[in-house]
Amino acid sequence: MKMIDGISIVIPFFDEVDTLKRQLVLLIEQTKKPNEIVIVSTSPIEPIEDLIDKFNLKDNYFEYKIIYNKNGLPGGNRNAGITSASYNWIALIDAAIYPEPDWIESLVNCVKENNALGVFGVCKFNGNSIFEKAVCALSYGCNSILPVLPASLFHRSVFDKIGYFDDTLRSGEDILWIRKFIGFFGDRLICNEALVHYLHHPKTLISIFKKWFIYEKSAVVIGENKIQQLLLLVLFLIISIVSIISFIWGLLAITAYIILRGFIDPMRRSRSFFWYKDKPSTILIALGICVVIDFSKLSGFIVGFFQKMINYRSYSK
């Protein structure tokens, strides 16, 4: 049975300080208390320090560290938090992710029961507003529960064995690290009782475009989503060609795409025909947002592909 001699929670931050208050409350109220909270922020840390002071963490027997990692990306922020952590067991959670009260306790129990060096928790996805709910339905799926890295617990030796996170990627560094983890340890140990919630999604069309453009560029770099990227490219090419040949058939093709992607696909992802039942108008919003998401994905794929080709040719020379 693995001994849990102390747990440090590592939280990488970009600019989500407005979500920290609720997250701290939920961490303090855990049935199994962490020993330390390590916050690594890319943005100035003064607002974080002010909020931490109001919580009197030290008076509640919590150790904490706040690290400013200027221009840090998610992987680099996690790395800084892990290496600075005072304890051998590292719990990873991201900003704007809210854990259930028994999140840590469930992870610890799973580690002990399986004599494991690491365990992955699961995340339930949804949205706060109608707009965010539509974004969630088109991406993760509303009320879907998936195993994720930022809900997990690992012994420090795991990072010594397989290495840390790629600190040059804006996204996808978690996918690369999980690949290394599976390659070394085999299948992931997943604790379905260790539940966290993610509710914060892009709130504007511009932020949607930026998010999926960056994600898809990173996916090209790490060799992820190849089939999806090609299918999306072929789909847009077919719709464009049909629209040039015939306006009517082009309009029908676009309508069919929007219905399939904006109405049918969210049901598949959410595993529910009535995912929208509490906010029916979300359907209309999803019909428009789906085009923005897919166009940003396609743009990110094309730019990422050409950048990769240019870098490859430069390296070959």
GROMACS .gro file of C-alpha atoms in nm:
model
  317
    1MET     CA    1   0.000   0.000   0.000
    2LYS     CA    2   0.137   0.341  -0.101
    3MET     CA    3   0.205   0.587   0.179
    4ILE     CA    4   0.070   0.940   0.123
    5ASP     CA    5   0.311   1.152   0.324
    6GLY     CA    6   0.183   1.489   0.205
    7ILE     CA    7   0.007   1.642  -0.095
    8SER     CA    8   0.088   1.959  -0.287
    9ILE     CA    9  -0.179   2.093  -0.522
   10VAL     CA   10  -0.037   2.265  -0.831
   11ILE     CA   11  -0.257   2.520  -1.009
   12PRO     CA   12  -0.128   2.692  -1.328
   13PHE     CA   13  -0.289   3.030  -1.394
   14PHE     CA   14  -0.310   3.256  -1.695
   15ASP     CA   15  -0.570   3.526  -1.625
   16GLU     CA   16  -0.849   3.336  -1.448
   17VAL     CA   17  -0.813   3.509  -1.110
   18ASP     CA   18  -1.189   3.567  -1.094
   19THR     CA   19  -1.237   3.189  -1.059
   20LEU     CA   20  -0.983   3.144  -0.779
   21LYS     CA   21  -1.208   3.241  -0.487
   22ARG     CA   22  -1.457   2.961  -0.548
   23GLN     CA   23  -1.177   2.714  -0.619
   24LEU     CA   24  -0.998   2.797  -0.293
   25VAL     CA   25  -1.320   2.752  -0.095
   26LEU     CA   26  -1.366   2.406  -0.245
   27LEU     CA   27  -1.003   2.309  -0.179
   28ILE     CA   28  -1.017   2.424   0.182
   29GLU     CA   29  -1.339   2.225   0.232
   30GLN     CA   30  -1.191   1.898   0.101
   31THR     CA   31  -1.263   1.595   0.319
   32LYS     CA   32  -0.894   1.506   0.279
   33LYS     CA   33  -0.698   1.828   0.321
   34PRO     CA   34  -0.400   1.905   0.098
   35ASN     CA   35  -0.083   2.011   0.277
   36GLU     CA   36   0.016   2.280   0.031
   37ILE     CA   37  -0.126   2.487  -0.253
   38VAL     CA   38   0.118   2.602  -0.523
   39ILE     CA   39  -0.013   2.864  -0.765
   40VAL     CA   40   0.195   2.945  -1.074
   41SER     CA   41   0.074   3.251  -1.261
   42THR     CA   42   0.163   3.400  -1.596
   43SER     CA   43  -0.017   3.722  -1.505
   44PRO     CA   44   0.087   3.954  -1.218
   45ILE     CA   45   0.045   3.784  -0.882
   46GLU     CA   46  -0.068   4.083  -0.673
   47PRO     CA   47  -0.444   4.010  -0.716
   48ILE     CA   48  -0.377   3.646  -0.623
   49GLU     CA   49  -0.180   3.750  -0.314
   50ASP     CA   50  -0.461   3.984  -0.207
   51LEU     CA   51  -0.716   3.705  -0.238
   52ILE     CA   52  -0.496   3.454  -0.057
   53ASP     CA   53  -0.455   3.698   0.233
   54LYS     CA   54  -0.832   3.716   0.277
   55PHE     CA   55  -0.849   3.339   0.315
   56ASN     CA   56  -0.586   3.323   0.592
   57LEU     CA   57  -0.456   2.994   0.457
   58LYS     CA   58  -0.176   2.972   0.712
   59ASP     CA   59  -0.425   3.010   0.996
   60ASN     CA   60  -0.611   2.713   0.846
   61TYR     CA   61  -0.290   2.505   0.848
   62PHE     CA   62  -0.232   2.531   0.473
   63GLU     CA   63   0.107   2.601   0.329
   64TYR     CA   64   0.110   2.791   0.003
   65LYS     CA   65   0.342   2.933  -0.262
   66ILE     CA   66   0.267   3.186  -0.534
   67ILE     CA   67   0.509   3.183  -0.827
   68TYR     CA   68   0.524   3.439  -1.106
   69ASN     CA   69   0.631   3.272  -1.431
   70LYS     CA   70   0.636   3.553  -1.686
   71ASN     CA   71   0.530   3.443  -2.036
   72GLY     CA   72   0.491   3.089  -1.907
   73LEU     CA   73   0.280   2.843  -2.103
   74PRO     CA   74   0.065   2.572  -1.938
   75GLY     CA   75   0.337   2.308  -1.942
   76GLY     CA   76   0.601   2.543  -1.807
   77ASN     CA   77   0.369   2.662  -1.532
   78ARG     CA   78   0.296   2.306  -1.425
   79ASN     CA   79   0.666   2.223  -1.431
   80ALA     CA   80   0.747   2.523  -1.212
   81GLY     CA   81   0.477   2.423  -0.964
   82ILE     CA   82   0.584   2.058  -0.948
   83THR     CA   83   0.952   2.134  -0.897
   84SER     CA   84   0.867   2.391  -0.628
   85ALA     CA   85   0.624   2.165  -0.443
   86SER     CA   86   0.728   2.068  -0.091
   87TYR     CA   87   0.564   1.726  -0.089
   88ASN     CA   88   0.614   1.408  -0.291
   89TRP     CA   89   0.252   1.366  -0.397
   90ILE     CA   90   0.137   1.618  -0.657
   91ALA     CA   91  -0.231   1.684  -0.728
   92LEU     CA   92  -0.288   1.866  -1.058
   93ILE     CA   93  -0.585   2.090  -1.119
   94ASP     CA   94  -0.629   2.387  -1.353
   95ALA     CA   95  -0.773   2.730  -1.295
   96ALA     CA   96  -1.153   2.749  -1.332
   97ILE     CA   97  -1.193   2.381  -1.244
   98TYR     CA   98  -1.402   2.310  -0.935
   99PRO     CA   99  -1.354   1.985  -0.738
  100GLU     CA  100  -1.614   1.789  -0.546
  101PRO     CA  101  -1.552   1.787  -0.165
  102ASP     CA  102  -1.414   1.431  -0.171
  103TRP     CA  103  -1.193   1.478  -0.480
  104ILE     CA  104  -0.859   1.440  -0.301
  105GLU     CA  105  -0.986   1.171  -0.068
  106SER     CA  106  -1.109   0.965  -0.366
  107LEU     CA  107  -0.772   0.999  -0.542
  108VAL     CA  108  -0.584   0.897  -0.228
  109ASN     CA  109  -0.807   0.595  -0.168
  110CYS     CA  110  -0.761   0.485  -0.529
  111VAL     CA  111  -0.383   0.514  -0.503
  112LYS     CA  112  -0.379   0.308  -0.183
  113GLU     CA  113  -0.620   0.043  -0.307
  114ASN     CA  114  -0.424  -0.010  -0.629
  115ASN     CA  115  -0.074   0.048  -0.489
  116ALA     CA  116  -0.029   0.298  -0.772
  117LEU     CA  117   0.206   0.588  -0.841
  118GLY     CA  118  -0.059   0.789  -1.017
  119VAL     CA  119  -0.432   0.812  -1.079
  120PHE     CA  120  -0.644   1.024  -1.314
  121GLY     CA  121  -0.964   1.188  -1.198
  122VAL     CA  122  -1.262   1.274  -1.418
  123CYS     CA  123  -1.424   1.602  -1.521
  124LYS     CA  124  -1.790   1.681  -1.581
  125PHE     CA  125  -1.838   1.948  -1.847
  126ASN     CA  126  -2.117   2.204  -1.871
  127GLY     CA  127  -2.160   2.577  -1.920
  128ASN     CA  128  -2.258   2.872  -1.702
  129SER     CA  129  -2.445   3.081  -1.959
  130ILE     CA  130  -2.653   2.983  -2.263
  131PHE     CA  131  -2.362   3.078  -2.489
  132GLU     CA  132  -2.110   2.874  -2.289
  133LYS     CA  133  -2.348   2.579  -2.274
  134ALA     CA  134  -2.369   2.580  -2.653
  135VAL     CA  135  -1.989   2.589  -2.680
  136CYS     CA  136  -1.966   2.298  -2.436
  137ALA     CA  137  -2.221   2.091  -2.630
  138LEU     CA  138  -2.026   2.144  -2.953
  139SER     CA  139  -1.692   2.048  -2.800
  140TYR     CA  140  -1.689   1.822  -2.493
  141GLY     CA  141  -2.063   1.760  -2.472
  142CYS     CA  142  -2.289   1.889  -2.195
  143ASN     CA  143  -2.281   1.676  -1.879
  144SER     CA  144  -2.024   1.445  -2.036
  145ILE     CA  145  -1.771   1.297  -1.792
  146LEU     CA  146  -1.418   1.234  -1.919
  147PRO     CA  147  -1.083   1.141  -1.760
  148VAL     CA  148  -0.855   1.445  -1.754
  149LEU     CA  149  -0.507   1.537  -1.640
  150PRO     CA  150  -0.610   1.841  -1.428
  151ALA     CA  151  -0.797   1.627  -1.175
  152SER     CA  152  -0.521   1.381  -1.098
  153LEU     CA  153  -0.263   1.273  -0.840
  154PHE     CA  154   0.094   1.154  -0.902
  155HIS     CA  155   0.400   1.068  -0.699
  156ARG     CA  156   0.700   1.286  -0.781
  157SER     CA  157   0.889   0.980  -0.906
  158VAL     CA  158   0.650   0.962  -1.204
  159PHE     CA  159   0.794   1.287  -1.338
  160ASP     CA  160   1.147   1.169  -1.267
  161LYS     CA  161   1.078   0.858  -1.475
  162ILE     CA  162   0.900   1.000  -1.778
  163GLY     CA  163   0.988   1.368  -1.767
  164TYR     CA  164   0.792   1.689  -1.734
  165PHE     CA  165   0.557   1.878  -1.963
  166ASP     CA  166   0.656   2.039  -2.292
  167ASP     CA  167   0.691   2.408  -2.207
  168THR     CA  168   0.682   2.534  -2.568
  169LEU     CA  169   0.320   2.446  -2.651
  170ARG     CA  170   0.015   2.664  -2.586
  171SER     CA  171  -0.199   2.349  -2.573
  172GLY     CA  172  -0.160   1.976  -2.623
  173GLU     CA  173   0.123   1.941  -2.371
  174ASP     CA  174  -0.106   1.729  -2.155
  175ILE     CA  175  -0.174   1.491  -2.445
  176LEU     CA  176   0.199   1.445  -2.508
  177TRP     CA  177   0.265   1.378  -2.140
  178ILE     CA  178  -0.020   1.128  -2.112
  179ARG     CA  179   0.124   0.943  -2.413
  180LYS     CA  180   0.454   0.913  -2.229
  181PHE     CA  181   0.275   0.804  -1.913
  182ILE     CA  182   0.087   0.527  -2.094
  183GLY     CA  183   0.402   0.423  -2.279
  184PHE     CA  184   0.586   0.376  -1.950
  185PHE     CA  185   0.314   0.258  -1.709
  186GLY     CA  186   0.054   0.108  -1.943
  187ASP     CA  187  -0.316   0.193  -1.923
  188ARG     CA  188  -0.419   0.482  -1.703
  189LEU     CA  189  -0.573   0.416  -1.364
  190ILE     CA  190  -0.894   0.621  -1.365
  191CYS     CA  191  -1.090   0.706  -1.051
  192ASN     CA  192  -1.449   0.786  -1.147
  193GLU     CA  193  -1.524   0.902  -0.791
  194ALA     CA  194  -1.260   1.178  -0.812
  195LEU     CA  195  -1.486   1.431  -0.985
  196VAL     CA  196  -1.421   1.792  -1.084
  197HIS     CA  197  -1.634   2.035  -1.283
  198TYR     CA  198  -1.548   2.262  -1.576
  199LEU     CA  199  -1.802   2.534  -1.657
  200HIS     CA  200  -1.602   2.821  -1.805
  201HIS     CA  201  -1.593   2.830  -2.186
  202PRO     CA  202  -1.526   3.115  -2.431
  203LYS     CA  203  -1.788   3.388  -2.402
  204THR     CA  204  -1.742   3.558  -2.742
  205LEU     CA  205  -1.698   3.452  -3.104
  206ILE     CA  206  -1.350   3.606  -3.108
  207SER     CA  207  -1.240   3.408  -2.803
  208ILE     CA  208  -1.383   3.093  -2.960
  209PHE     CA  209  -1.181   3.151  -3.275
  210LYS     CA  210  -0.860   3.217  -3.081
  211LYS     CA  211  -0.901   2.910  -2.861
  212TRP     CA  212  -0.963   2.654  -3.134
  213PHE     CA  213  -0.716   2.814  -3.373
  214ILE     CA  214  -0.440   2.776  -3.112
  215TYR     CA  215  -0.553   2.426  -3.014
  216GLU     CA  216  -0.553   2.302  -3.373
  217LYS     CA  217  -0.212   2.456  -3.450
  218SER     CA  218  -0.074   2.271  -3.148
  219ALA     CA  219  -0.251   1.952  -3.259
  220VAL     CA  220  -0.058   1.966  -3.586
  221VAL     CA  221   0.270   1.998  -3.396
  222ILE     CA  222   0.203   1.692  -3.178
  223GLY     CA  223   0.041   1.487  -3.456
  224GLU     CA  224  -0.306   1.481  -3.303
  225ASN     CA  225  -0.649   1.486  -3.475
  226LYS     CA  226  -0.507   1.396  -3.819
  227ILE     CA  227  -0.820   1.219  -3.945
  228GLN     CA  228  -1.050   1.488  -3.807
  229GLN     CA  229  -0.841   1.760  -3.969
  230LEU     CA  230  -0.847   1.592  -4.310
  231LEU     CA  231  -1.221   1.527  -4.292
  232LEU     CA  232  -1.286   1.890  -4.201
  233LEU     CA  233  -1.070   2.009  -4.491
  234VAL     CA  234  -1.249   1.778  -4.737
  235LEU     CA  235  -1.589   1.886  -4.603
  236PHE     CA  236  -1.518   2.256  -4.652
  237LEU     CA  237  -1.372   2.191  -4.997
  238ILE     CA  238  -1.682   1.997  -5.105
  239ILE     CA  239  -1.918   2.267  -4.974
  240SER     CA  240  -1.712   2.537  -5.150
  241ILE     CA  241  -1.705   2.351  -5.483
  242VAL     CA  242  -2.078   2.269  -5.471
  243SER     CA  243  -2.158   2.634  -5.388
  244ILE     CA  244  -1.956   2.755  -5.687
  245ILE     CA  245  -2.130   2.511  -5.922
  246SER     CA  246  -2.482   2.573  -5.793
  247PHE     CA  247  -2.609   2.831  -5.546
  248ILE     CA  248  -2.914   2.618  -5.455
  249TRP     CA  249  -2.715   2.298  -5.400
  250GLY     CA  250  -2.453   2.496  -5.211
  251LEU     CA  251  -2.720   2.639  -4.984
  252LEU     CA  252  -2.859   2.288  -4.925
  253ALA     CA  253  -2.510   2.157  -4.846
  254ILE     CA  254  -2.444   2.436  -4.597
  255THR     CA  255  -2.786   2.383  -4.435
  256ALA     CA  256  -2.723   2.009  -4.403
  257TYR     CA  257  -2.380   2.072  -4.249
  258ILE     CA  258  -2.518   2.320  -3.992
  259ILE     CA  259  -2.799   2.081  -3.891
  260LEU     CA  260  -2.562   1.786  -3.855
  261ARG     CA  261  -2.288   1.979  -3.676
  262GLY     CA  262  -2.497   2.225  -3.477
  263PHE     CA  263  -2.796   2.007  -3.387
  264ILE     CA  264  -2.718   1.634  -3.423
  265ASP     CA  265  -2.352   1.633  -3.316
  266PRO     CA  266  -2.415   1.802  -2.977
  267MET     CA  267  -2.661   1.522  -2.898
  268ARG     CA  268  -2.392   1.265  -2.975
  269ARG     CA  269  -2.130   1.443  -2.768
  270SER     CA  270  -2.369   1.507  -2.480
  271ARG     CA  271  -2.517   1.156  -2.510
  272SER     CA  272  -2.860   1.309  -2.470
  273PHE     CA  273  -3.129   1.418  -2.714
  274PHE     CA  274  -3.250   1.678  -2.466
  275TRP     CA  275  -2.918   1.828  -2.351
  276TYR     CA  276  -3.072   2.171  -2.410
  277LYS     CA  277  -3.396   2.112  -2.216
  278ASP     CA  278  -3.325   2.364  -1.937
  279LYS     CA  279  -3.228   2.632  -2.192
  280PRO     CA  280  -3.398   2.554  -2.528
  281SER     CA  281  -3.266   2.867  -2.699
  282THR     CA  282  -2.918   2.716  -2.672
  283ILE     CA  283  -2.996   2.516  -2.988
  284LEU     CA  284  -3.017   2.831  -3.202
  285ILE     CA  285  -2.689   2.960  -3.063
  286ALA     CA  286  -2.518   2.625  -3.129
  287LEU     CA  287  -2.626   2.637  -3.494
  288GLY     CA  288  -2.421   2.954  -3.540
  289ILE     CA  289  -2.127   2.877  -3.315
  290CYS     CA  290  -2.054   2.545  -3.486
  291VAL     CA  291  -1.940   2.727  -3.801
  292VAL     CA  292  -1.701   2.950  -3.604
  293ILE     CA  293  -1.550   2.653  -3.417
  294ASP     CA  294  -1.494   2.448  -3.731
  295PHE     CA  295  -1.361   2.742  -3.933
  296SER     CA  296  -1.114   2.824  -3.655
  297LYS     CA  297  -1.009   2.457  -3.642
  298LEU     CA  298  -0.955   2.451  -4.017
  299SER     CA  299  -0.759   2.777  -4.006
  300GLY     CA  300  -0.540   2.649  -3.724
  301PHE     CA  301  -0.479   2.324  -3.911
  302ILE     CA  302  -0.380   2.498  -4.235
  303VAL     CA  303  -0.149   2.750  -4.065
  304GLY     CA  304   0.001   2.481  -3.842
  305PHE     CA  305   0.057   2.248  -4.137
  306PHE     CA  306   0.244   2.510  -4.341
  307GLN     CA  307   0.448   2.621  -4.042
  308LYS     CA  308   0.544   2.260  -3.978
  309MET     CA  309   0.646   2.216  -4.341
  310ILE     CA  310   0.856   2.534  -4.332
  311ASN     CA  311   1.025   2.427  -4.009
  312TYR     CA  312   1.089   2.080  -4.151
  313ARG     CA  313   1.253   2.220  -4.465
  314SER     CA  314   1.463   2.462  -4.260
  315TYR     CA  315   1.574   2.177  -4.034
  316SER     CA  316   1.653   1.953  -4.336
  317LYS     CA  317   1.884   2.217  -4.480
   0.00000   0.00000   0.00000
